[in-house]
XYZ file of N, CA and C in Angstrom:
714
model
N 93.386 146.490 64.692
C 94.398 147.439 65.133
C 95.780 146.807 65.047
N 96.492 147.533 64.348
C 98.193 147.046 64.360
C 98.305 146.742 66.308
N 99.407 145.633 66.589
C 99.475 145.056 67.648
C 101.020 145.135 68.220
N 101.241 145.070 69.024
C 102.669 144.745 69.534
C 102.649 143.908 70.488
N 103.022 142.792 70.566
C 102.678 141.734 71.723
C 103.954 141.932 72.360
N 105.349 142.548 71.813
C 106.245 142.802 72.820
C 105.955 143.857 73.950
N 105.139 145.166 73.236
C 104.618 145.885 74.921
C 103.612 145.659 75.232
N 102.659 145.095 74.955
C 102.106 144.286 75.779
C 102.449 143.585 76.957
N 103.125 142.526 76.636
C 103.551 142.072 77.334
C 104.618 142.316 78.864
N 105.677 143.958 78.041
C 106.292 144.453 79.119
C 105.509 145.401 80.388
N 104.653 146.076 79.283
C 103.781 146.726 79.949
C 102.708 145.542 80.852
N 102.296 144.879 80.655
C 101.550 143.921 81.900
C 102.435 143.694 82.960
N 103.894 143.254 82.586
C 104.783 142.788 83.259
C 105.078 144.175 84.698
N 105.582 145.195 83.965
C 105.358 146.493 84.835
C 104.459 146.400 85.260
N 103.336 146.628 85.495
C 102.203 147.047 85.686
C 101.939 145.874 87.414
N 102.059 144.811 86.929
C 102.563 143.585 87.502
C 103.166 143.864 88.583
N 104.373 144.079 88.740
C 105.128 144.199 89.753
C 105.181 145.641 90.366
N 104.669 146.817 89.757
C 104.666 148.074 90.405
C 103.453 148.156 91.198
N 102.685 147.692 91.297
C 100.802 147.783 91.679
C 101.322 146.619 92.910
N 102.369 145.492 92.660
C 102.410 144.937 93.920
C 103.505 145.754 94.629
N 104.304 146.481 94.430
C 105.664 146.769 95.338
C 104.474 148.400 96.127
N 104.026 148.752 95.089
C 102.544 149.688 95.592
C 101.586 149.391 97.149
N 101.048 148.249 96.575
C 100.775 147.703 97.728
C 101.474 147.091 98.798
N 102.622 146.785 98.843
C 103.423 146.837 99.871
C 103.797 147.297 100.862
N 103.987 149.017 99.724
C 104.107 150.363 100.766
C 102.873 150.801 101.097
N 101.496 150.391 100.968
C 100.622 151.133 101.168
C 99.489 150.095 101.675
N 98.995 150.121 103.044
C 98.394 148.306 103.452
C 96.762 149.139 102.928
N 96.795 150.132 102.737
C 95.362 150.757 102.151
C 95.201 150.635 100.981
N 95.978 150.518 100.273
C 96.226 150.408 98.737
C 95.158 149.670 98.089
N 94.033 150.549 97.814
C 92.613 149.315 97.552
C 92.725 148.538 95.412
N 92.746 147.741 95.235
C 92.552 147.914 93.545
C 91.280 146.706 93.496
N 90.547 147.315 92.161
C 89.903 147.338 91.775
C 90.094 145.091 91.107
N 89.007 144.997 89.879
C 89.109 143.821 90.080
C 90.451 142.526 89.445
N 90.586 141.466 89.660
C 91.511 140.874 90.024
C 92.205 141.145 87.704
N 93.492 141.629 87.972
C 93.947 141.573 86.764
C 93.300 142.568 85.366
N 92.437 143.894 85.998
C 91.790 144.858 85.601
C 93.078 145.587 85.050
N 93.696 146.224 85.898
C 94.547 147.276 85.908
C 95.898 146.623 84.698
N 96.757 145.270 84.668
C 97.153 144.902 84.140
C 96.963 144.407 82.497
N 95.307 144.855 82.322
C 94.962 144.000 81.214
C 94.708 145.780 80.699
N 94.195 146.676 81.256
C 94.425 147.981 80.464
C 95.742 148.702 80.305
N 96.599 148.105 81.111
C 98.126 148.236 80.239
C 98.660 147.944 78.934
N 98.254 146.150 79.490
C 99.128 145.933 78.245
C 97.818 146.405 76.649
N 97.041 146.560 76.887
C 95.373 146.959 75.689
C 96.763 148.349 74.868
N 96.501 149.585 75.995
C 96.860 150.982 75.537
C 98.833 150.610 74.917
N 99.245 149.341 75.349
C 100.696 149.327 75.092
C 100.626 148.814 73.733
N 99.580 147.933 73.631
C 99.738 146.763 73.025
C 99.374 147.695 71.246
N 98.582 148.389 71.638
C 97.949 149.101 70.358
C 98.967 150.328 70.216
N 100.048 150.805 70.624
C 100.670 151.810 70.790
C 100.355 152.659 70.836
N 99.422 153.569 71.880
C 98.738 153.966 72.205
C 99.971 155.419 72.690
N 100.232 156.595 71.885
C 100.348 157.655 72.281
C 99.958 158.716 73.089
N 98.997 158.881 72.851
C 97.938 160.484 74.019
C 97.107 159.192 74.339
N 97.343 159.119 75.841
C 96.840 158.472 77.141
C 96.009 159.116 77.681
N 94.604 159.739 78.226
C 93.955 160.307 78.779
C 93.177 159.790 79.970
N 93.652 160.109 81.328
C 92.606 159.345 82.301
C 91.697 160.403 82.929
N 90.494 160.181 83.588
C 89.759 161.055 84.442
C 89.658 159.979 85.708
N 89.648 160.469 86.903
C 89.552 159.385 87.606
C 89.387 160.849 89.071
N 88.838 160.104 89.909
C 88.290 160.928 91.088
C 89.356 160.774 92.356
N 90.459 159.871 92.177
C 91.456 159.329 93.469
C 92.458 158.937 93.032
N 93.161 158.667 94.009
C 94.350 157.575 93.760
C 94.056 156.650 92.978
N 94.500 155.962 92.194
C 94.097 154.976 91.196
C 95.544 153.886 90.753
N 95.186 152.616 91.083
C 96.298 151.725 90.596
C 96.347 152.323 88.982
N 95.398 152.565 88.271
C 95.332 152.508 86.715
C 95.719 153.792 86.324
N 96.241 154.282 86.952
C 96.965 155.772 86.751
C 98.796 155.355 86.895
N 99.240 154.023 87.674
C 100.231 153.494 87.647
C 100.567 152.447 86.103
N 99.398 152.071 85.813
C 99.023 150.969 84.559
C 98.993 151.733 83.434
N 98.510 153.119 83.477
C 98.636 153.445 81.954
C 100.199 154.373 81.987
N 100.190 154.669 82.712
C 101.916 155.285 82.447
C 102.509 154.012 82.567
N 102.387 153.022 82.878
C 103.605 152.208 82.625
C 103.517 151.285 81.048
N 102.126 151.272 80.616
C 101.733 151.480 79.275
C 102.398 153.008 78.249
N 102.375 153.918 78.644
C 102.925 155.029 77.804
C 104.541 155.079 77.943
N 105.376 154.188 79.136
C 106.782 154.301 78.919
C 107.075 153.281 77.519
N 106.104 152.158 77.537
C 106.519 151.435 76.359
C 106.288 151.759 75.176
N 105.332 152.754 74.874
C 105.051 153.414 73.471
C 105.648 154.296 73.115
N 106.223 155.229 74.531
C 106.735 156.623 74.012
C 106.380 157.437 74.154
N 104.980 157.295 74.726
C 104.017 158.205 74.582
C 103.502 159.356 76.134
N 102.500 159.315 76.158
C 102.116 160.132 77.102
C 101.008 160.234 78.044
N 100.967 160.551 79.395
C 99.552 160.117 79.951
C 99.059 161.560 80.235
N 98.230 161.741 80.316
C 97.531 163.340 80.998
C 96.459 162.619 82.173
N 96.661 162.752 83.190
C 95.837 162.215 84.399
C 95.058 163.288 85.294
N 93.519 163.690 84.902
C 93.055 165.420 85.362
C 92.315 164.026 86.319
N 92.634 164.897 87.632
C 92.011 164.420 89.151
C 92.080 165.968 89.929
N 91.078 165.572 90.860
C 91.230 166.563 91.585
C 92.449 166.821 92.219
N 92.369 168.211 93.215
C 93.265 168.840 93.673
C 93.428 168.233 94.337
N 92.424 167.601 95.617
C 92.675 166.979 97.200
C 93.873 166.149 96.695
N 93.891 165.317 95.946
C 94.142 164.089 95.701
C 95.932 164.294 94.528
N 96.116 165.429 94.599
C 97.229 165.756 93.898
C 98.632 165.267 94.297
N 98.751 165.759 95.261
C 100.152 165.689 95.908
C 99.986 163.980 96.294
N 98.885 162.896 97.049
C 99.466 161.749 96.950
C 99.862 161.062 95.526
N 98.429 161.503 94.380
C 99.082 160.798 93.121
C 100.140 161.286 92.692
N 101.051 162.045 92.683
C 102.083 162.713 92.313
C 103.267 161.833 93.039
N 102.767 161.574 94.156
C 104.005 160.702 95.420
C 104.080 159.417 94.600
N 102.703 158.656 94.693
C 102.778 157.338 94.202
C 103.615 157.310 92.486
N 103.110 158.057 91.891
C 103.819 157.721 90.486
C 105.494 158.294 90.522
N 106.135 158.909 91.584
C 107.113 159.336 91.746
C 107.866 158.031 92.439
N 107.331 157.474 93.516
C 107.850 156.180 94.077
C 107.726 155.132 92.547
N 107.132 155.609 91.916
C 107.158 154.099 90.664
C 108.158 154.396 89.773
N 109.071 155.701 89.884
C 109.661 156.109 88.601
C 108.944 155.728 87.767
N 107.983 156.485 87.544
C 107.051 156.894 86.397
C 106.551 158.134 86.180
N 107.675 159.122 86.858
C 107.209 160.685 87.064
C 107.131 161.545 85.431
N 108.597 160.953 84.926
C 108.675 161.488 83.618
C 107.140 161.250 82.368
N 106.559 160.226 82.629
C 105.297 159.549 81.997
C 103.865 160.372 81.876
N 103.833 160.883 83.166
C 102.531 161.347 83.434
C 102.377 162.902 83.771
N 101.702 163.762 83.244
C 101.734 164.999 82.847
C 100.033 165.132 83.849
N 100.172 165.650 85.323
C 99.016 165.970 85.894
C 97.914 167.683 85.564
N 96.643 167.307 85.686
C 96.399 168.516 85.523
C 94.746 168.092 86.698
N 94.821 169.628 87.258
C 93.552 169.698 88.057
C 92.885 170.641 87.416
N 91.865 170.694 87.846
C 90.504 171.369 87.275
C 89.243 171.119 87.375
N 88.205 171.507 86.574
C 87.096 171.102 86.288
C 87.593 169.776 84.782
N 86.833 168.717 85.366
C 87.504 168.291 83.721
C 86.379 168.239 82.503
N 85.742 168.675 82.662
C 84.489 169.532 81.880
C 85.230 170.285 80.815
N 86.063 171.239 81.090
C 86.660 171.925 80.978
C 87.871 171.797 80.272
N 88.598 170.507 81.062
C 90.122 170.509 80.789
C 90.269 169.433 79.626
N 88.842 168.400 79.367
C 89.257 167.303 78.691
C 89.259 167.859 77.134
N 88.214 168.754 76.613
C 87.922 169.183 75.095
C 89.300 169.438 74.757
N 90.196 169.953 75.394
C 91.566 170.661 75.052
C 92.475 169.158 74.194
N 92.093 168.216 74.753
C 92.744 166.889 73.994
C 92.100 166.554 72.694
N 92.929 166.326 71.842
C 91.941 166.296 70.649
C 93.216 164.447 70.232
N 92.237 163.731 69.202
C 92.557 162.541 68.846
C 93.142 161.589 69.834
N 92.437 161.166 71.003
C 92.961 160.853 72.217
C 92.917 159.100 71.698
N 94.229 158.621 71.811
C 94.243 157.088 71.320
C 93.463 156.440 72.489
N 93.926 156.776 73.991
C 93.465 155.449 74.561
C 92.826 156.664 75.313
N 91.471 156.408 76.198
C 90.857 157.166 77.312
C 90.210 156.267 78.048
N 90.426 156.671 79.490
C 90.186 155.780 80.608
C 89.249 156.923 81.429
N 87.910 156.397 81.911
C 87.304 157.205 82.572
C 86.977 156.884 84.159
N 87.106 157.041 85.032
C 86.283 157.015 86.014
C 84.962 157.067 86.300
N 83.907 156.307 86.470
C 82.581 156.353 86.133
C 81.943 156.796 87.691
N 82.944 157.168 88.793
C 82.714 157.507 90.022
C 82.794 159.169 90.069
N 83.245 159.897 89.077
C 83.420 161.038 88.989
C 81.633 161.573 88.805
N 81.526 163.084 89.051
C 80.195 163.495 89.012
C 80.030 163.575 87.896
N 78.791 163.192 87.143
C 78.459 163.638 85.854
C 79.356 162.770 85.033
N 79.690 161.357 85.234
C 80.742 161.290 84.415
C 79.997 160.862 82.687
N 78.617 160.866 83.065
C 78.099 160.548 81.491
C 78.245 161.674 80.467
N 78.793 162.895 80.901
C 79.103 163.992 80.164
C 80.612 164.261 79.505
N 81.370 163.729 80.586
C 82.919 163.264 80.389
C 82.790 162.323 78.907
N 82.067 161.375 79.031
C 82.332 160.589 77.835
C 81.720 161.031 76.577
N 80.828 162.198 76.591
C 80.671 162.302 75.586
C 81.208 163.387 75.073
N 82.240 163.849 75.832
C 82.918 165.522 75.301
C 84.509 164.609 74.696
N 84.413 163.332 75.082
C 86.005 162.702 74.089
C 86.154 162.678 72.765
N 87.307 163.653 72.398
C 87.930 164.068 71.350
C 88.895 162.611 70.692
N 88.166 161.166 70.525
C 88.946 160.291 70.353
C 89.560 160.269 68.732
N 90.870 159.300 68.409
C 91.546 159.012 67.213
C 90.388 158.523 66.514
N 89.644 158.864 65.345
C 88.932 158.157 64.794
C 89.224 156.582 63.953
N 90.857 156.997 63.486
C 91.526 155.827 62.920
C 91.403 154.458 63.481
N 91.647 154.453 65.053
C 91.871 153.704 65.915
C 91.984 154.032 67.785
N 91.012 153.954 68.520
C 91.192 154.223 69.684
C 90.325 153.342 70.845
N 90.647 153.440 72.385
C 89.584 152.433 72.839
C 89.091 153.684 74.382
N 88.015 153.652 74.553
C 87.613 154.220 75.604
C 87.046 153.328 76.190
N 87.759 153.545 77.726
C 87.178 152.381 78.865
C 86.395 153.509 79.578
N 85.323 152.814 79.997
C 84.432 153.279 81.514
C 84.616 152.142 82.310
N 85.086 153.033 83.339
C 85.339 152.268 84.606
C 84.340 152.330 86.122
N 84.307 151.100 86.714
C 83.391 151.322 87.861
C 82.072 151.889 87.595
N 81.347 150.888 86.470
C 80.041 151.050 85.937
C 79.270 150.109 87.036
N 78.574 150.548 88.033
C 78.064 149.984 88.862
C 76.448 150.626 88.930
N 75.587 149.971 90.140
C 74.689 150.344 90.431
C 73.446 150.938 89.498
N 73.845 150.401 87.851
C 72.954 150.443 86.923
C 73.142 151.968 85.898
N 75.177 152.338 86.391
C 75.844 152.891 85.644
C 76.045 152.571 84.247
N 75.808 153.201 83.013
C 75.966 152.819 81.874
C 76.992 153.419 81.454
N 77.829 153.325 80.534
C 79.008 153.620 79.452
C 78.520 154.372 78.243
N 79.422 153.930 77.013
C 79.300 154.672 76.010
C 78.168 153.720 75.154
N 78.085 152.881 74.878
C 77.204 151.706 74.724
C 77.458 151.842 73.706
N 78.244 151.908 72.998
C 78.677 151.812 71.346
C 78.146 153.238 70.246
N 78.194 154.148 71.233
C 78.137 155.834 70.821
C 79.088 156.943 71.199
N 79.939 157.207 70.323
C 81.028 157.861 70.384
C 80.643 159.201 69.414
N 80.782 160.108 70.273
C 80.988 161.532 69.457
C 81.036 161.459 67.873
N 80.335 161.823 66.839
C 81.368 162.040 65.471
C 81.298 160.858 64.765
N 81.122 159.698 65.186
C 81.477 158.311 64.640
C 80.086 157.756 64.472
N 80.020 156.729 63.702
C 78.933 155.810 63.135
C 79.872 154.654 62.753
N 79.151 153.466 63.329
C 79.088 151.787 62.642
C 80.729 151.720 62.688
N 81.555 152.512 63.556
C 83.193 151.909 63.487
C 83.668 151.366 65.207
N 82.466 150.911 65.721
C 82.716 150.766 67.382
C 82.401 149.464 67.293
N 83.164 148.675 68.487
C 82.802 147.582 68.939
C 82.857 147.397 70.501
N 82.135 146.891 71.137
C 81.988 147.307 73.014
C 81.888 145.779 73.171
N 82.711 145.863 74.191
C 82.966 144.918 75.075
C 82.898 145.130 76.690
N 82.545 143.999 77.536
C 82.498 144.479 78.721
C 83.384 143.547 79.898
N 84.227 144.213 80.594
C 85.096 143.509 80.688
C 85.357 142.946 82.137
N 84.591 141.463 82.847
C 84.061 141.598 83.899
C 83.538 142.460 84.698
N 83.117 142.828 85.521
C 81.840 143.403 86.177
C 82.015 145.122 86.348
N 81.605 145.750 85.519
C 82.029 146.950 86.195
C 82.719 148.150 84.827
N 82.726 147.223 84.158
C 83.892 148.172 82.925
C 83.816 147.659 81.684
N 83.563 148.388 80.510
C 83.240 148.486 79.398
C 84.457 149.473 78.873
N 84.590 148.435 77.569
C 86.224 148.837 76.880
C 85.196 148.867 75.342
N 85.295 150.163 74.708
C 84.837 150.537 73.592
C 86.217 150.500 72.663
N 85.986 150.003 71.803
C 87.297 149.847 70.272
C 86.520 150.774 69.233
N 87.616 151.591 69.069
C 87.065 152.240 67.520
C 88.164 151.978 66.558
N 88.234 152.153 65.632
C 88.603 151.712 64.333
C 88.381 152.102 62.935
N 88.935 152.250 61.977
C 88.890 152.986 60.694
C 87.514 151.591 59.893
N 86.217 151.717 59.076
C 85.860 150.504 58.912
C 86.637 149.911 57.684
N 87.529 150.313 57.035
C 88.121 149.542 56.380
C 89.087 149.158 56.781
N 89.445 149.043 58.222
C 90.734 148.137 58.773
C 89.700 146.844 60.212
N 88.613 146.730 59.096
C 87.907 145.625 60.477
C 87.933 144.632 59.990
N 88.634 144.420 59.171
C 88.995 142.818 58.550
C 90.713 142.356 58.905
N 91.348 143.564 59.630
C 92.311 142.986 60.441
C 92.446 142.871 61.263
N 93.279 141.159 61.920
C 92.974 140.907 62.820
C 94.174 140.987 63.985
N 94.326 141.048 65.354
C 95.232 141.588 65.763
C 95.427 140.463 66.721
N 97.002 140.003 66.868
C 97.203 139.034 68.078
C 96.987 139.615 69.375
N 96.090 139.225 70.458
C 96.490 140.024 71.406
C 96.628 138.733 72.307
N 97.389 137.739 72.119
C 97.453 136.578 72.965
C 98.623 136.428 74.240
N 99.799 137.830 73.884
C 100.459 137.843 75.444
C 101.573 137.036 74.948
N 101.602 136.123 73.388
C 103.122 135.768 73.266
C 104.387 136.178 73.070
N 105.283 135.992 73.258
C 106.469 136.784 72.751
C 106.677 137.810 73.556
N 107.975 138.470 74.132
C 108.993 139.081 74.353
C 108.171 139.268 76.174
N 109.223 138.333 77.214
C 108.861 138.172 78.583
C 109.277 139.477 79.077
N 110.049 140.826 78.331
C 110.137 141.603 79.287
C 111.206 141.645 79.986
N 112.108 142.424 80.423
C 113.641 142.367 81.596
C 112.727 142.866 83.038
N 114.098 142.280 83.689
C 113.915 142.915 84.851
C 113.083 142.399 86.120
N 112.549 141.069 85.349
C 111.232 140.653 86.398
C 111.781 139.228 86.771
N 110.628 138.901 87.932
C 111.274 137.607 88.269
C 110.565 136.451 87.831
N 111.517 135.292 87.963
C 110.673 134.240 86.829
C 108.772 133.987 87.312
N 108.764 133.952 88.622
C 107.665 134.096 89.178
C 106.651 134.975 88.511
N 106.946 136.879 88.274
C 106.065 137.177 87.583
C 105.858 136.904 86.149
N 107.047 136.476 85.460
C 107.071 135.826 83.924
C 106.151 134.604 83.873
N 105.785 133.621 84.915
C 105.160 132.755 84.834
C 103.354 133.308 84.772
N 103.324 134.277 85.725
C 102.202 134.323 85.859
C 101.191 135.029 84.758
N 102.299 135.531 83.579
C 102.461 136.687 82.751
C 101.738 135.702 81.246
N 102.440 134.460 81.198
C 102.165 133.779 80.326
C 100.974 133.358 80.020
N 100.024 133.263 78.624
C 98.679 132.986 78.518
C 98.444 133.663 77.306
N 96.534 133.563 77.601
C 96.822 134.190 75.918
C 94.797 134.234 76.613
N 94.480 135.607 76.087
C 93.097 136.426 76.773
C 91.845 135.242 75.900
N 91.145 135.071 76.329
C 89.850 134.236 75.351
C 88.689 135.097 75.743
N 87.317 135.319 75.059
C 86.576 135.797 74.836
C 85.310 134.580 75.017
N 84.665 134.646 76.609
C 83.252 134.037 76.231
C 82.220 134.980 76.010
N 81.211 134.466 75.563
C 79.759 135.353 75.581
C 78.700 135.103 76.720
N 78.100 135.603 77.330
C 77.316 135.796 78.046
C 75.808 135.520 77.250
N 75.498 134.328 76.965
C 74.047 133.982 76.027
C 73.097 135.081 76.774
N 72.914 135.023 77.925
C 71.765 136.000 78.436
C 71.801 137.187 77.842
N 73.149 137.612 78.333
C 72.983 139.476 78.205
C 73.486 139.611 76.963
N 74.659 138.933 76.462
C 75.182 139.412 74.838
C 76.020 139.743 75.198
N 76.304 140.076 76.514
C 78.232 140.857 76.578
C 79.340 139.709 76.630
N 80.511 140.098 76.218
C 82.020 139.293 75.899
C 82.597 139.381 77.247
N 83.165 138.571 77.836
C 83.915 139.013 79.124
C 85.304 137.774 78.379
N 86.042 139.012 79.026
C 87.672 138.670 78.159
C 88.092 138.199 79.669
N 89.119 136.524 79.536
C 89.726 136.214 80.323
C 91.313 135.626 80.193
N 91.810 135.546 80.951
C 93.167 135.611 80.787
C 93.594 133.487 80.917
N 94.025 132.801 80.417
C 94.036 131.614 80.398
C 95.290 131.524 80.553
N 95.991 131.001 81.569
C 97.603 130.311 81.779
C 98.055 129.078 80.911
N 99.148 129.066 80.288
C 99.661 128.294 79.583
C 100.057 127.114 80.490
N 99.970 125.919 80.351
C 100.771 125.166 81.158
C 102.295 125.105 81.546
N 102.853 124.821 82.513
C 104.455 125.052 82.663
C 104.824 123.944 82.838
């Protein structure tokens, strides 16, 4: 996938400091696992990721992470959650100035997701009912796109390298405990290779503190038992 390590990088950086000034105002403010939400920023920034699609059942830090991923592309988020849950996500992404970013819709999302067609990046909630039906009604970019399942627990499965429409252009990864990040791809662009190491362009606006913590570059071990990749984030020395 063509790469941009400059939004990448801004987008982690956001993502970074809005999820903490978040939790600040909010001592309930639960997130998910350590550097999750930041690493599907800068993924959807990094690939320039236009039509953003989340499903998610609540408040969600990663509803702050991919709009702050779609201010750096240009692009756009569509975030279908329920109703209960409207008016706080609407507050929180309004306190982030990130209102302009994210385009809410309630519903059934049964319903509301088919309406998206060539969806670059999709983020699912795997806590939603039925969400094994959600993933298979995604209208993804065949060229290039990545669908995450999130909060795969309790012997929850994902897409497992089966995407609607597609054959032999997926690659699944799982990305510490809980979440599986599917890559699709054109197969004659799988011989390019894409930096996604986090170098280059620190981003305005932040403090050297989060620039430090920002620096690194993701490595990939394997899991000999199971076969899955768990991607980790490695600090550069200072």
């Amino acid at each position: 996938m063509e790469w941009s390590v400059s939004s990448a990088t801004n987008a982690y950086l956001d993502t970074l400091k809005l999820c903490n000034d978040e939790k600040r105002r909010q001592n309930s403010w639960k997130t998910p696992e350590l550097e999750s939400n930041e690493f599907i920023s800068a993924l959807a920034a990094g690939m320039k990721a236009k039509l953003i699609v989340e499903v998610t059942s609540g408040v969600s830090p990663s509803t702050i992470a991919l709009a702050a991923a779609a201010r750096q592309t240009g692009g756009r988020l569509v975030c279908i959650l329920p109703e209960r849950v409207l008016d706080e996500s609407t507050k929180v992404i309004k306190d982030s100035g990130l209102r302009d970013m994210v385009e809410f819709k309630t519903g059934d999302p049964y319903e509301l997701l088919p309406r998206y067609e060539k969806i670059d990046f999709s983020f699912v909630d795997c806590k939603t009912e039925n969400y094994s039906r959600l993933v298979n009604v995604l209208d993804v970019n065949p060229r290039r796109s990545v669908v995450v399942a999130n909060n795969l627990v309790g012997g929850k499965k994902g897409l497992g390298g089966h995407v609607k429409g597609l054959k032999d252009k997926v690659e699944v990864r799982s990305i510490g405990k809980g979440m599986e990040v599917t890559m699709i791809r054109r197969s004659d662009d799988t011989n390019q290779k894409s930096d996604c190491s986090g170098r280059g362009g620190e981003g305005r606006g932040h403090s050297q503190g989060e620039r430090r913590r920002a620096k690194g570059k993701w490595i990939v071990k394997v899991d000999e038992e199971s076969g899955e990749e768990h991607f980790f984030r490695m600090p550069r020395s200072l």
